[in-house]
């Protein structure tokens, strides 16, 4: 009997999504039943939890966005305001930060672009400038947001979080964090559908670490299938987050390997989009998973396909000798 990969495969209401932008009418179509998507992260904020403003300058933000697309990321998420608690930013200033990047990237790439915003006015400006998606991390806190998304025929990421934007939510508690997140998302999905956002334009995100402690985020990772079986492509925004650092006791710049592990675990439990800071390495991991899951063929087949295996490529040494372990590496 042929073995099957051990994974949860959700039944999507609409597995095929076409991402269109208003500016050029270019589109990308993704079949989420056979495709994993890497969403790269670019923040024009001085208080980003990970890079502390490394891409705040316009040229750095544009450069990082294009580099992520060139490295294989399907999607770049551009933010102008951090989720972390802090002073409010006017919608005009937030829009200015985000729109400038979207315009510059859209002139040179058809990569999927999202505006990481909860503000309907910012969303409208971003979509008009060529974004495909609004990524709202506040669970539809702005009542006007759905109308904007529906009017543009854009995509929407609905995320679970509890606090009002940029405010503290101390000591979050849940009887069952996964059940609570699922219920929250169900209500907002139905609201989005009732206000004209099509089923093939909705993605969902359980919001790892957003008003949740490390135990909550680990539970969401283990039980991601219960979120994925809502029937909409799920996003796992796990990259370098505090729950990863606290789980293994490492600072934020040493979390890449564990972040890819968390993303992989989420994918095997039904997630289809992974939001990652290191797009190049994450893209390789997701492409390998697609091959291992049987969704695509290997790029090449050479190993043990002939009479003998060719030796691995070895860098020549100046004295002509081979490393001591060369023979073992050829076995």
Short mmCIF file of C-alpha atoms in Angstrom, two decimals:
data_model
loop_
_atom_site.label_atom_id
_atom_site.label_comp_id
_atom_site.label_asym_id
_atom_site.label_seq_id
_atom_site.Cartn_x
_atom_site.Cartn_y
_atom_site.Cartn_z
CA UNK A 1 0.00 0.00 0.00
CA UNK A 2 1.31 3.43 -0.89
CA UNK A 3 1.97 5.49 2.23
CA UNK A 4 0.31 8.87 2.55
CA UNK A 5 1.87 11.95 4.17
CA UNK A 6 0.62 12.55 7.70
CA UNK A 7 -1.10 15.91 7.43
CA UNK A 8 -4.48 17.56 7.74
CA UNK A 9 -5.99 18.60 4.42
CA UNK A 10 -8.81 21.12 4.88
CA UNK A 11 -11.81 21.24 2.57
CA UNK A 12 -11.91 24.80 1.28
CA UNK A 13 -15.09 26.61 0.32
CA UNK A 14 -13.07 28.09 -2.52
CA UNK A 15 -9.58 26.58 -2.96
CA UNK A 16 -8.64 28.72 -5.98
CA UNK A 17 -8.06 32.41 -5.32
CA UNK A 18 -7.24 35.07 -7.90
CA UNK A 19 -5.47 38.11 -6.49
CA UNK A 20 -6.09 41.20 -8.65
CA UNK A 21 -4.82 44.75 -8.11
CA UNK A 22 -6.81 47.83 -9.10
CA UNK A 23 -3.85 49.71 -10.52
CA UNK A 24 -2.68 47.40 -13.31
CA UNK A 25 -5.36 44.68 -13.26
CA UNK A 26 -2.55 42.12 -13.16
CA UNK A 27 -3.47 38.97 -11.28
CA UNK A 28 -2.01 35.89 -9.66
CA UNK A 29 -4.04 32.73 -9.22
CA UNK A 30 -3.22 30.29 -6.40
CA UNK A 31 -4.79 26.90 -5.79
CA UNK A 32 -4.50 26.53 -2.03
CA UNK A 33 -5.24 22.81 -2.24
CA UNK A 34 -1.84 22.36 -3.96
CA UNK A 35 0.23 25.40 -3.08
CA UNK A 36 1.99 26.86 -0.04
CA UNK A 37 2.54 30.61 -0.01
CA UNK A 38 5.39 32.52 1.62
CA UNK A 39 4.40 36.00 2.81
CA UNK A 40 7.43 38.21 3.41
CA UNK A 41 7.35 40.94 6.05
CA UNK A 42 8.36 44.57 5.41
CA UNK A 43 7.57 47.20 8.03
CA UNK A 44 7.92 50.98 7.67
CA UNK A 45 7.83 51.39 11.42
CA UNK A 46 10.49 52.45 13.90
CA UNK A 47 9.11 50.12 16.59
CA UNK A 48 8.80 46.84 14.69
CA UNK A 49 9.22 44.03 17.20
CA UNK A 50 11.79 42.21 15.06
CA UNK A 51 13.91 44.64 13.04
CA UNK A 52 13.43 47.83 15.12
CA UNK A 53 13.11 50.07 12.08
CA UNK A 54 15.60 48.49 9.66
CA UNK A 55 13.18 49.01 6.75
CA UNK A 56 11.65 52.29 7.92
CA UNK A 57 13.41 54.31 5.18
CA UNK A 58 11.49 54.21 1.91
CA UNK A 59 14.40 52.97 -0.19
CA UNK A 60 15.15 50.19 2.31
CA UNK A 61 11.50 49.11 2.38
CA UNK A 62 11.27 48.99 -1.42
CA UNK A 63 14.59 47.18 -1.69
CA UNK A 64 13.53 44.59 0.91
CA UNK A 65 10.18 44.03 -0.83
CA UNK A 66 11.74 43.46 -4.24
CA UNK A 67 14.46 41.25 -2.77
CA UNK A 68 11.82 39.08 -1.10
CA UNK A 69 9.92 38.73 -4.38
CA UNK A 70 13.14 37.88 -6.23
CA UNK A 71 13.95 35.21 -3.65
CA UNK A 72 10.67 33.43 -4.30
CA UNK A 73 8.14 35.00 -1.92
CA UNK A 74 4.69 35.04 -3.48
CA UNK A 75 3.43 37.82 -1.22
CA UNK A 76 4.86 40.85 0.58
CA UNK A 77 3.06 42.29 3.61
CA UNK A 78 3.74 46.01 4.11
CA UNK A 79 2.96 47.67 7.42
CA UNK A 80 3.04 51.28 8.57
CA UNK A 81 1.98 50.81 12.20
CA UNK A 82 3.15 48.17 14.65
CA UNK A 83 0.63 45.92 16.41
CA UNK A 84 2.45 46.59 19.69
CA UNK A 85 0.91 49.08 22.13
CA UNK A 86 1.94 52.66 21.44
CA UNK A 87 0.75 56.12 20.41
CA UNK A 88 -1.82 56.42 17.66
CA UNK A 89 -0.69 57.41 14.17
CA UNK A 90 -2.89 59.51 11.89
CA UNK A 91 -4.35 57.58 8.98
CA UNK A 92 -2.72 60.06 6.59
CA UNK A 93 0.77 59.32 7.92
CA UNK A 94 0.18 55.57 7.99
CA UNK A 95 -1.15 55.65 4.42
CA UNK A 96 1.82 57.69 3.26
CA UNK A 97 4.24 55.12 4.67
CA UNK A 98 2.46 52.16 3.09
CA UNK A 99 1.33 53.62 -0.23
CA UNK A 100 4.79 54.83 -1.24
CA UNK A 101 6.17 51.31 -0.94
CA UNK A 102 3.21 49.72 -2.74
CA UNK A 103 3.50 52.15 -5.64
CA UNK A 104 7.25 51.64 -6.04
CA UNK A 105 7.04 47.85 -5.85
CA UNK A 106 4.00 47.62 -8.11
CA UNK A 107 5.87 49.46 -10.87
CA UNK A 108 8.43 46.65 -10.92
CA UNK A 109 6.68 43.47 -9.77
CA UNK A 110 3.38 41.60 -9.90
CA UNK A 111 4.01 40.04 -6.47
CA UNK A 112 0.95 39.91 -4.20
CA UNK A 113 1.00 42.97 -1.94
CA UNK A 114 -0.95 43.45 1.27
CA UNK A 115 -1.37 46.45 3.50
CA UNK A 116 -1.05 45.46 7.15
CA UNK A 117 -3.68 47.86 8.47
CA UNK A 118 -6.92 47.99 10.42
CA UNK A 119 -7.92 51.44 9.14
CA UNK A 120 -10.47 51.63 6.31
CA UNK A 121 -9.03 54.87 4.92
CA UNK A 122 -5.52 53.44 4.81
CA UNK A 123 -6.88 50.28 3.20
CA UNK A 124 -8.66 52.28 0.50
CA UNK A 125 -5.49 54.22 -0.32
CA UNK A 126 -3.38 51.05 -0.41
CA UNK A 127 -5.79 49.13 -2.64
CA UNK A 128 -6.05 52.10 -5.01
CA UNK A 129 -2.25 52.15 -5.23
CA UNK A 130 -2.03 48.52 -6.33
CA UNK A 131 -2.28 46.34 -3.22
CA UNK A 132 -4.23 43.08 -3.53
CA UNK A 133 -5.00 42.38 0.11
CA UNK A 134 -5.84 44.03 3.43
CA UNK A 135 -4.23 42.17 6.32
CA UNK A 136 -6.16 43.31 9.40
CA UNK A 137 -4.63 42.07 12.65
CA UNK A 138 -7.38 43.58 14.82
CA UNK A 139 -10.33 41.37 13.90
CA UNK A 140 -12.29 44.00 11.94
CA UNK A 141 -12.08 46.74 14.57
CA UNK A 142 -12.97 49.42 11.96
CA UNK A 143 -16.63 48.94 10.91
CA UNK A 144 -15.96 50.59 7.54
CA UNK A 145 -13.20 48.20 6.50
CA UNK A 146 -15.41 45.49 5.01
CA UNK A 147 -17.14 47.94 2.70
CA UNK A 148 -13.80 49.15 1.35
CA UNK A 149 -12.55 45.60 0.73
CA UNK A 150 -15.81 44.59 -0.96
CA UNK A 151 -15.88 47.69 -3.17
CA UNK A 152 -12.38 46.95 -4.43
CA UNK A 153 -13.02 43.22 -4.85
CA UNK A 154 -9.89 42.72 -2.77
CA UNK A 155 -8.70 39.96 -0.49
CA UNK A 156 -8.96 40.16 3.29
CA UNK A 157 -7.05 38.43 6.07
CA UNK A 158 -9.21 38.18 9.19
CA UNK A 159 -7.08 37.78 12.32
CA UNK A 160 -7.96 36.95 15.90
CA UNK A 161 -6.96 39.55 18.50
CA UNK A 162 -8.81 41.06 21.44
CA UNK A 163 -7.33 44.45 22.32
CA UNK A 164 -8.32 47.74 20.74
CA UNK A 165 -5.59 48.79 18.27
CA UNK A 166 -2.25 49.64 19.90
CA UNK A 167 -3.50 49.07 23.46
CA UNK A 168 -2.39 46.71 26.21
CA UNK A 169 -4.34 43.52 26.95
CA UNK A 170 -2.83 42.20 30.20
CA UNK A 171 -2.80 38.51 31.14
CA UNK A 172 -5.09 37.09 28.42
CA UNK A 173 -7.05 34.05 29.59
CA UNK A 174 -9.08 31.47 27.67
CA UNK A 175 -10.96 28.38 28.80
CA UNK A 176 -9.94 26.83 25.48
CA UNK A 177 -7.86 29.15 23.31
CA UNK A 178 -8.46 27.24 20.07
CA UNK A 179 -12.22 27.06 20.56
CA UNK A 180 -12.32 30.77 21.42
CA UNK A 181 -10.26 31.75 18.37
CA UNK A 182 -12.35 29.56 16.10
CA UNK A 183 -15.61 31.06 17.38
CA UNK A 184 -14.26 34.60 16.97
CA UNK A 185 -13.23 33.91 13.38
CA UNK A 186 -16.55 32.25 12.51
CA UNK A 187 -18.48 35.36 13.55
CA UNK A 188 -16.25 37.67 11.53
CA UNK A 189 -16.24 35.43 8.47
CA UNK A 190 -20.02 35.54 8.38
CA UNK A 191 -19.94 39.32 8.82
CA UNK A 192 -17.52 39.67 5.91
CA UNK A 193 -19.63 37.44 3.67
CA UNK A 194 -22.80 39.33 4.56
CA UNK A 195 -21.16 42.65 3.62
CA UNK A 196 -20.08 41.51 0.19
CA UNK A 197 -16.59 40.03 0.59
CA UNK A 198 -16.58 36.87 -1.54
CA UNK A 199 -15.62 33.49 -0.08
CA UNK A 200 -12.69 33.26 -2.50
CA UNK A 201 -11.31 36.53 -1.11
CA UNK A 202 -11.07 35.54 2.58
CA UNK A 203 -8.11 34.13 4.51
CA UNK A 204 -7.92 33.58 8.26
CA UNK A 205 -5.18 33.93 10.87
CA UNK A 206 -5.46 32.69 14.49
CA UNK A 207 -3.04 35.42 15.56
CA UNK A 208 -0.12 33.69 17.23
CA UNK A 209 1.08 35.84 20.18
CA UNK A 210 -1.57 38.53 19.55
CA UNK A 211 -3.16 38.88 23.01
CA UNK A 212 -1.99 35.34 23.77
CA UNK A 213 0.79 33.96 25.92
CA UNK A 214 3.32 31.33 24.86
CA UNK A 215 1.19 28.39 26.01
CA UNK A 216 -1.74 29.72 23.99
CA UNK A 217 0.36 30.10 20.84
CA UNK A 218 1.85 26.63 21.20
CA UNK A 219 -1.65 25.18 21.58
CA UNK A 220 -2.76 26.98 18.41
CA UNK A 221 0.21 25.52 16.55
CA UNK A 222 -0.55 21.98 17.74
CA UNK A 223 -4.25 22.30 16.95
CA UNK A 224 -4.09 24.49 13.85
CA UNK A 225 -6.29 21.93 12.04
CA UNK A 226 -9.29 23.14 14.07
CA UNK A 227 -8.77 26.61 12.58
CA UNK A 228 -8.05 25.33 9.07
CA UNK A 229 -11.22 23.27 8.95
CA UNK A 230 -13.28 26.47 8.95
CA UNK A 231 -12.81 26.14 5.20
CA UNK A 232 -10.70 29.19 4.35
CA UNK A 233 -6.95 29.30 3.63
CA UNK A 234 -5.15 29.79 6.91
CA UNK A 235 -2.20 32.05 7.57
CA UNK A 236 0.44 31.22 10.18
CA UNK A 237 2.27 34.37 11.31
CA UNK A 238 4.86 32.63 13.46
CA UNK A 239 8.18 34.10 12.36
CA UNK A 240 10.56 35.00 15.22
CA UNK A 241 7.72 35.56 17.65
CA UNK A 242 8.06 35.54 21.42
CA UNK A 243 6.40 32.15 21.85
CA UNK A 244 9.23 30.62 19.81
CA UNK A 245 11.90 32.43 21.81
CA UNK A 246 10.34 31.48 25.13
CA UNK A 247 9.80 27.87 24.05
CA UNK A 248 13.52 27.25 23.47
CA UNK A 249 15.15 30.17 25.30
CA UNK A 250 16.71 32.12 22.44
CA UNK A 251 16.76 35.84 21.51
CA UNK A 252 14.86 37.10 18.47
CA UNK A 253 17.76 36.94 16.01
CA UNK A 254 18.35 33.23 16.76
CA UNK A 255 14.81 32.01 16.02
CA UNK A 256 14.94 31.35 12.27
CA UNK A 257 15.24 27.55 12.39
CA UNK A 258 12.54 27.22 15.02
CA UNK A 259 10.34 29.63 13.05
CA UNK A 260 10.56 27.38 10.00
CA UNK A 261 9.76 24.40 12.23
CA UNK A 262 6.66 26.20 13.58
CA UNK A 263 5.62 27.14 10.04
CA UNK A 264 6.07 23.53 8.90
CA UNK A 265 4.02 22.22 11.82
CA UNK A 266 1.27 24.71 10.97
CA UNK A 267 1.31 23.65 7.31
CA UNK A 268 1.01 19.97 8.21
CA UNK A 269 -2.01 20.97 10.29
CA UNK A 270 -3.64 22.79 7.37
CA UNK A 271 -2.12 26.29 7.09
CA UNK A 272 -1.47 27.49 3.55
CA UNK A 273 0.29 30.86 4.00
CA UNK A 274 3.31 31.40 6.25
CA UNK A 275 4.33 34.94 7.20
CA UNK A 276 8.12 34.91 7.51
CA UNK A 277 10.96 37.39 7.91
CA UNK A 278 13.50 35.24 6.04
CA UNK A 279 11.74 34.76 2.72
CA UNK A 280 14.55 32.93 0.89
CA UNK A 281 15.02 30.12 3.41
CA UNK A 282 11.29 29.85 4.07
CA UNK A 283 10.57 29.56 0.35
CA UNK A 284 12.95 26.60 0.08
CA UNK A 285 11.28 24.91 3.04
CA UNK A 286 7.79 25.36 1.57
CA UNK A 287 8.81 24.12 -1.88
CA UNK A 288 10.31 21.00 -0.27
CA UNK A 289 7.07 20.40 1.62
CA UNK A 290 5.08 20.64 -1.62
CA UNK A 291 7.30 17.98 -3.18
CA UNK A 292 7.26 15.76 -0.09
CA UNK A 293 3.47 15.99 0.07
CA UNK A 294 3.20 14.89 -3.54
CA UNK A 295 1.86 18.17 -4.88
CA UNK A 296 4.72 18.66 -7.36
CA UNK A 297 7.51 16.61 -8.90
CA UNK A 298 11.15 16.88 -7.81
CA UNK A 299 13.20 19.30 -9.87
CA UNK A 300 15.61 16.50 -10.80
CA UNK A 301 16.14 12.80 -10.18
CA UNK A 302 19.76 11.63 -10.19
CA UNK A 303 20.50 9.94 -6.86
CA UNK A 304 20.47 6.12 -7.24
CA UNK A 305 18.89 6.47 -10.69
CA UNK A 306 21.87 4.98 -12.58
CA UNK A 307 24.52 2.31 -12.28
CA UNK A 308 26.58 4.44 -9.89
CA UNK A 309 26.13 7.67 -7.99
CA UNK A 310 28.26 10.57 -9.05
CA UNK A 311 30.38 11.97 -6.20
CA UNK A 312 29.11 15.09 -4.50
CA UNK A 313 30.58 18.33 -5.73
CA UNK A 314 33.70 19.06 -3.72
CA UNK A 315 35.60 22.32 -3.78
CA UNK A 316 39.16 21.59 -4.99
CA UNK A 317 41.85 21.95 -2.38
CA UNK A 318 45.07 23.80 -3.19
CA UNK A 319 47.30 20.73 -2.60
CA UNK A 320 45.08 18.40 -4.61
CA UNK A 321 44.10 16.35 -1.55
CA UNK A 322 40.54 15.45 -0.62
CA UNK A 323 38.94 15.92 2.79
CA UNK A 324 39.25 12.96 5.11
CA UNK A 325 35.51 12.30 5.03
CA UNK A 326 35.17 12.51 1.21
CA UNK A 327 34.79 8.75 0.84
CA UNK A 328 32.04 8.63 3.41
CA UNK A 329 30.20 11.50 1.69
CA UNK A 330 30.19 9.54 -1.57
CA UNK A 331 28.50 6.52 0.03
#
